[in-house]
Tab-separated table of C-alpha atoms in Angstrom:
chain	number	residue	atom	x	y	z
P	1	UNK	CA	-14.685	0.069	10.960
P	2	UNK	CA	-11.719	-1.892	12.279
P	3	UNK	CA	-11.597	-5.585	11.468
P	4	UNK	CA	-10.427	-8.152	13.989
P	5	UNK	CA	-6.702	-8.862	13.579
P	6	UNK	CA	-5.847	-11.943	11.567
P	7	UNK	CA	-2.508	-13.584	10.896
P	8	UNK	CA	-2.648	-14.142	7.147
P	9	UNK	CA	0.915	-14.028	5.832
P	10	UNK	CA	2.399	-16.809	8.003
P	11	UNK	CA	-0.256	-19.244	6.768
P	12	UNK	CA	0.231	-18.116	3.170
P	13	UNK	CA	3.984	-18.665	3.497
P	14	UNK	CA	3.441	-22.114	5.026
P	15	UNK	CA	1.164	-23.132	2.150
P	16	UNK	CA	2.997	-21.460	-0.781
P	17	UNK	CA	6.757	-21.906	-1.138
P	18	UNK	CA	7.019	-19.607	-4.170
P	19	UNK	CA	6.012	-16.326	-2.478
P	20	UNK	CA	8.260	-13.284	-2.384
P	21	UNK	CA	8.550	-11.851	1.143
P	22	UNK	CA	9.259	-8.161	1.726
P	23	UNK	CA	12.104	-7.365	4.103
P	24	UNK	CA	10.718	-6.173	7.463
P	25	UNK	CA	10.530	-2.424	6.936
P	26	UNK	CA	6.892	-1.303	7.005
P	27	UNK	CA	4.462	-0.491	9.811
P	28	UNK	CA	0.672	-0.619	9.778
P	29	UNK	CA	-1.328	2.620	9.868
P	30	UNK	CA	-4.775	1.720	8.516
P	31	UNK	CA	-7.865	0.334	10.200
P	32	UNK	CA	-7.426	-3.048	8.488
P	33	UNK	CA	-4.567	-5.075	9.877
P	34	UNK	CA	-4.840	-7.764	7.178
P	35	UNK	CA	-5.540	-7.044	3.527
P	36	UNK	CA	-4.666	-8.193	0.054
P	37	UNK	CA	-5.539	-8.010	-3.601
P	38	UNK	CA	-4.439	-7.350	-7.139
P	39	UNK	CA	-1.483	-4.992	-7.454
P	40	UNK	CA	-1.708	-1.569	-9.091
P	41	UNK	CA	1.565	0.373	-8.959
P	42	UNK	CA	2.612	3.996	-8.813
P	43	UNK	CA	6.211	5.172	-8.913
P	44	UNK	CA	6.730	8.712	-7.654
P	45	UNK	CA	9.074	10.773	-5.513
P	46	UNK	CA	7.715	13.339	-3.067
P	47	UNK	CA	4.735	13.999	-5.371
P	48	UNK	CA	1.480	12.170	-4.626
P	49	UNK	CA	-0.476	13.378	-7.675
P	50	UNK	CA	-0.837	9.872	-9.139
P	51	UNK	CA	-1.561	8.362	-5.723
P	52	UNK	CA	-4.471	10.754	-5.271
P	53	UNK	CA	-5.686	10.165	-8.839
P	54	UNK	CA	-5.620	6.356	-8.601
P	55	UNK	CA	-7.224	6.142	-5.159
P	56	UNK	CA	-9.980	8.413	-6.452
P	57	UNK	CA	-10.989	5.675	-8.917
P	58	UNK	CA	-12.790	2.368	-8.208
P	59	UNK	CA	-10.352	-0.115	-6.692
P	60	UNK	CA	-12.453	-3.067	-5.584
P	61	UNK	CA	-10.168	-5.996	-4.818
P	62	UNK	CA	-6.995	-4.007	-5.461
P	63	UNK	CA	-4.006	-2.764	-3.484
P	64	UNK	CA	-2.030	0.287	-4.556
P	65	UNK	CA	1.718	-0.298	-4.186
P	66	UNK	CA	3.595	3.000	-4.195
P	67	UNK	CA	7.336	3.192	-4.776
P	68	UNK	CA	8.047	6.571	-3.235
P	69	UNK	CA	11.785	6.064	-3.450
P	70	UNK	CA	11.954	5.461	0.297
P	71	UNK	CA	11.674	9.179	0.986
P	72	UNK	CA	11.177	10.083	4.628
P	73	UNK	CA	10.731	13.794	3.853
P	74	UNK	CA	7.114	14.012	2.583
P	75	UNK	CA	3.878	12.075	3.170
P	76	UNK	CA	2.378	10.397	0.102
P	77	UNK	CA	-0.906	9.493	1.849
P	78	UNK	CA	-3.035	11.276	4.416
P	79	UNK	CA	-6.577	11.274	5.737
P	80	UNK	CA	-8.318	12.827	2.714
P	81	UNK	CA	-6.745	10.536	0.116
P	82	UNK	CA	-7.152	7.594	2.489
P	83	UNK	CA	-10.877	8.343	2.860
P	84	UNK	CA	-11.156	8.539	-0.920
P	85	UNK	CA	-9.510	5.089	-1.195
P	86	UNK	CA	-11.924	3.667	1.380
P	87	UNK	CA	-14.929	5.194	-0.428
P	88	UNK	CA	-13.727	3.737	-3.727
P	89	UNK	CA	-13.373	0.192	-2.388
P	90	UNK	CA	-9.577	-0.177	-2.313
P	91	UNK	CA	-8.330	-2.992	-0.084
P	92	UNK	CA	-5.162	-1.175	0.921
P	93	UNK	CA	-2.076	0.864	0.151
P	94	UNK	CA	1.551	-0.202	0.568
P	95	UNK	CA	3.970	2.731	0.574
P	96	UNK	CA	7.727	2.739	0.220
P	97	UNK	CA	7.443	6.188	1.722
P	98	UNK	CA	5.543	8.041	4.448
P	99	UNK	CA	2.004	8.759	5.593
P	100	UNK	CA	0.462	11.493	7.747
P	101	UNK	CA	-2.788	11.933	9.690
P	102	UNK	CA	-2.151	8.604	11.398
P	103	UNK	CA	-5.059	8.838	13.867
P	104	UNK	CA	-7.536	9.339	11.013
P	105	UNK	CA	-5.961	6.600	8.853
P	106	UNK	CA	-6.386	4.168	11.757
P	107	UNK	CA	-10.149	4.813	11.682
P	108	UNK	CA	-10.531	3.874	8.001
P	109	UNK	CA	-11.592	0.461	6.695
P	110	UNK	CA	-8.395	0.390	4.651
P	111	UNK	CA	-5.094	-1.416	5.004
P	112	UNK	CA	-2.121	0.962	5.038
P	113	UNK	CA	1.522	0.016	5.431
P	114	UNK	CA	4.348	2.541	5.143
P	115	UNK	CA	7.906	3.230	6.232
P	116	UNK	CA	7.017	5.981	8.713
P	117	UNK	CA	4.847	9.002	9.422
P	118	UNK	CA	5.726	12.649	8.854
P	119	UNK	CA	3.419	15.693	8.989
P	120	UNK	CA	4.642	17.317	5.740
P	121	UNK	CA	2.526	16.936	2.600
P	122	UNK	CA	3.904	16.759	-0.920
P	123	UNK	CA	3.785	19.373	-3.627
P	124	UNK	CA	1.657	18.085	-6.484
P	125	UNK	CA	3.444	18.515	-9.788
P	126	UNK	CA	1.777	15.691	-11.717
P	127	UNK	CA	4.983	13.656	-11.846
P	128	UNK	CA	4.999	9.861	-11.597
P	129	UNK	CA	4.498	6.585	-13.432
P	130	UNK	CA	1.483	4.288	-13.344
P	131	UNK	CA	1.487	0.477	-13.584
P	132	UNK	CA	5.214	-0.009	-13.995
P	133	UNK	CA	7.200	-2.782	-12.336
P	134	UNK	CA	8.627	-1.497	-9.036
P	135	UNK	CA	11.038	-3.121	-6.615
P	136	UNK	CA	11.972	-2.420	-3.013
P	137	UNK	CA	12.716	-4.442	0.103
P	138	UNK	CA	13.927	-7.419	-1.940
P	139	UNK	CA	10.577	-7.842	-3.728
P	140	UNK	CA	9.415	-7.066	-7.266
P	141	UNK	CA	5.843	-5.772	-7.528
P	142	UNK	CA	4.253	-6.367	-10.931
P	143	UNK	CA	0.912	-4.850	-11.900
P	144	UNK	CA	-1.655	-7.649	-12.029
P	145	UNK	CA	0.170	-9.857	-9.489
P	146	UNK	CA	-1.171	-10.134	-5.931
P	147	UNK	CA	0.013	-8.789	-2.596
P	148	UNK	CA	-1.048	-9.785	0.919
P	149	UNK	CA	-0.157	-7.902	4.098
P	150	UNK	CA	-0.712	-8.077	7.831
P	151	UNK	CA	1.209	-7.182	10.981
P	152	UNK	CA	3.654	-10.027	10.252
P	153	UNK	CA	4.740	-8.709	6.881
P	154	UNK	CA	4.048	-8.423	3.164
P	155	UNK	CA	4.105	-11.239	0.594
P	156	UNK	CA	3.686	-11.228	-3.193
P	157	UNK	CA	2.270	-13.982	-5.407
P	158	UNK	CA	1.963	-14.255	-9.178
P	159	UNK	CA	-1.620	-15.495	-8.747
P	160	UNK	CA	-4.541	-14.856	-6.427
P	161	UNK	CA	-4.517	-16.854	-3.197
P	162	UNK	CA	-7.330	-17.548	-0.749
P	163	UNK	CA	-6.706	-15.559	2.425
P	164	UNK	CA	-6.929	-17.870	5.456
Protein backbone atom coordinates (compact mmCIF):
# COMPACT_ATOMS: atom_id res chain seq x y z
CA UNK A 1 0.00 0.00 0.00
CA UNK A 2 1.56 3.27 -1.11
CA UNK A 3 0.82 6.33 0.98
CA UNK A 4 0.19 9.72 -0.58
CA UNK A 5 3.41 11.75 -0.78
CA UNK A 6 3.93 14.26 2.00
CA UNK A 7 6.62 16.88 2.48
CA UNK A 8 7.63 16.31 6.09
CA UNK A 9 11.28 17.32 6.43
CA UNK A 10 10.98 20.93 5.19
CA UNK A 11 8.31 21.65 7.81
CA UNK A 12 10.35 19.91 10.51
CA UNK A 13 13.39 22.00 9.59
CA UNK A 14 11.32 25.20 9.63
CA UNK A 15 9.99 24.40 13.11
CA UNK A 16 13.15 22.91 14.71
CA UNK A 17 16.47 24.74 14.35
CA UNK A 18 18.46 22.03 16.15
CA UNK A 19 17.99 19.20 13.62
CA UNK A 20 20.88 17.48 11.89
CA UNK A 21 20.34 17.28 8.11
CA UNK A 22 21.90 14.50 6.04
CA UNK A 23 23.83 15.59 2.97
CA UNK A 24 21.80 14.88 -0.19
CA UNK A 25 22.97 11.38 -1.09
CA UNK A 26 20.06 8.94 -0.76
CA UNK A 27 17.18 7.98 -3.04
CA UNK A 28 13.80 6.54 -2.12
CA UNK A 29 12.99 2.92 -2.97
CA UNK A 30 10.13 1.95 -0.64
CA UNK A 31 6.39 2.35 -0.94
CA UNK A 32 6.33 5.03 1.77
CA UNK A 33 7.76 8.33 0.65
CA UNK A 34 7.63 9.85 4.15
CA UNK A 35 8.51 7.97 7.31
CA UNK A 36 10.14 8.41 10.67
CA UNK A 37 10.70 6.93 14.08
CA UNK A 38 13.11 5.86 16.77
CA UNK A 39 16.57 4.92 15.50
CA UNK A 40 17.99 1.41 15.73
CA UNK A 41 21.44 1.08 14.15
CA UNK A 42 23.42 -1.63 12.42
CA UNK A 43 27.01 -1.21 11.26
CA UNK A 44 28.11 -3.76 8.68
CA UNK A 45 30.07 -4.04 5.45
CA UNK A 46 28.80 -6.19 2.59
CA UNK A 47 27.17 -8.59 5.08
CA UNK A 48 23.47 -8.12 5.83
CA UNK A 49 23.17 -10.78 8.55
CA UNK A 50 22.29 -8.25 11.27
CA UNK A 51 19.99 -6.32 8.93
CA UNK A 52 17.99 -9.48 8.28
CA UNK A 53 17.98 -10.40 11.98
CA UNK A 54 16.78 -6.98 13.18
CA UNK A 55 14.10 -6.54 10.53
CA UNK A 56 12.80 -9.99 11.45
CA UNK A 57 11.93 -8.66 14.93
CA UNK A 58 9.08 -6.32 15.94
CA UNK A 59 9.94 -2.75 14.97
CA UNK A 60 6.79 -0.73 15.55
CA UNK A 61 7.65 2.96 15.46
CA UNK A 62 11.29 2.34 14.57
CA UNK A 63 13.63 3.00 11.66
CA UNK A 64 16.69 0.85 11.03
CA UNK A 65 19.70 2.99 10.08
CA UNK A 66 22.38 0.87 8.43
CA UNK A 67 25.95 2.07 8.04
CA UNK A 68 27.08 -0.18 5.22
CA UNK A 69 30.31 1.72 4.77
CA UNK A 70 28.96 3.31 1.59
CA UNK A 71 29.62 0.13 -0.37
CA UNK A 72 28.18 0.10 -3.87
CA UNK A 73 29.20 -3.53 -4.47
CA UNK A 74 26.50 -5.53 -2.60
CA UNK A 75 22.84 -5.00 -1.68
CA UNK A 76 22.07 -4.95 2.05
CA UNK A 77 18.27 -5.04 1.55
CA UNK A 78 16.04 -6.78 -0.95
CA UNK A 79 12.44 -7.87 -1.34
CA UNK A 80 12.43 -10.74 1.18
CA UNK A 81 14.03 -8.79 4.03
CA UNK A 82 11.94 -5.75 3.09
CA UNK A 83 8.74 -7.83 3.31
CA UNK A 84 9.87 -9.11 6.70
CA UNK A 85 10.37 -5.50 7.88
CA UNK A 86 6.89 -4.56 6.64
CA UNK A 87 5.33 -7.60 8.36
CA UNK A 88 7.10 -6.71 11.60
CA UNK A 89 5.86 -3.11 11.66
CA UNK A 90 9.08 -1.22 10.88
CA UNK A 91 8.54 2.34 9.66
CA UNK A 92 11.55 2.31 7.36
CA UNK A 93 15.18 1.58 6.59
CA UNK A 94 17.92 4.10 5.81
CA UNK A 95 20.96 2.52 4.16
CA UNK A 96 24.41 3.95 3.63
CA UNK A 97 24.70 1.22 1.04
CA UNK A 98 22.63 -0.45 -1.68
CA UNK A 99 19.32 -2.22 -2.19
CA UNK A 100 18.04 -4.67 -4.81
CA UNK A 101 14.62 -5.86 -5.99
CA UNK A 102 13.56 -2.24 -6.42
CA UNK A 103 10.20 -2.97 -8.07
CA UNK A 104 9.16 -5.18 -5.14
CA UNK A 105 10.46 -2.71 -2.52
CA UNK A 106 8.33 0.01 -4.12
CA UNK A 107 5.22 -2.11 -3.45
CA UNK A 108 5.88 -2.42 0.30
CA UNK A 109 4.35 -0.21 2.99
CA UNK A 110 7.87 0.61 4.14
CA UNK A 111 10.12 3.63 3.77
CA UNK A 112 13.47 2.77 2.17
CA UNK A 113 16.26 5.18 1.36
CA UNK A 114 19.64 4.05 0.04
CA UNK A 115 22.62 5.19 -2.00
CA UNK A 116 21.81 3.08 -5.07
CA UNK A 117 20.57 -0.26 -6.36
CA UNK A 118 22.67 -3.24 -7.42
CA UNK A 119 21.51 -6.80 -8.17
CA UNK A 120 24.23 -8.58 -6.13
CA UNK A 121 23.33 -9.95 -2.69
CA UNK A 122 25.73 -10.16 0.23
CA UNK A 123 27.37 -13.21 1.70
CA UNK A 124 26.09 -13.71 5.23
CA UNK A 125 28.96 -14.23 7.64
CA UNK A 126 27.29 -12.96 10.81
CA UNK A 127 29.55 -9.91 10.98
CA UNK A 128 28.31 -6.52 12.18
CA UNK A 129 27.50 -4.34 15.17
CA UNK A 130 24.09 -3.54 16.64
CA UNK A 131 23.01 -0.27 18.29
CA UNK A 132 26.31 1.56 18.01
CA UNK A 133 26.64 5.23 17.11
CA UNK A 134 27.14 5.57 13.35
CA UNK A 135 27.93 8.61 11.24
CA UNK A 136 27.72 9.33 7.53
CA UNK A 137 26.67 12.23 5.33
CA UNK A 138 27.54 14.78 8.01
CA UNK A 139 25.07 13.31 10.53
CA UNK A 140 25.51 11.22 13.68
CA UNK A 141 22.84 8.57 14.22
CA UNK A 142 22.44 7.54 17.86
CA UNK A 143 20.28 4.60 18.91
CA UNK A 144 17.20 5.96 20.65
CA UNK A 145 17.25 9.31 18.80
CA UNK A 146 14.73 9.95 16.00
CA UNK A 147 15.03 10.14 12.23
CA UNK A 148 12.56 11.51 9.69
CA UNK A 149 12.81 11.07 5.92
CA UNK A 150 10.97 11.98 2.75
CA UNK A 151 11.84 12.82 -0.84
CA UNK A 152 13.39 16.11 0.34
CA UNK A 153 15.93 14.50 2.62
CA UNK A 154 16.70 12.99 6.01
CA UNK A 155 16.79 14.79 9.37
CA UNK A 156 17.74 13.61 12.87
CA UNK A 157 16.42 14.85 16.21
CA UNK A 158 17.38 13.96 19.77
CA UNK A 159 13.67 13.70 20.65
CA UNK A 160 10.47 12.57 18.98
CA UNK A 161 8.75 15.18 16.83
CA UNK A 162 5.19 15.29 15.52
CA UNK A 163 5.25 14.65 11.77
CA UNK A 164 3.29 17.38 9.97
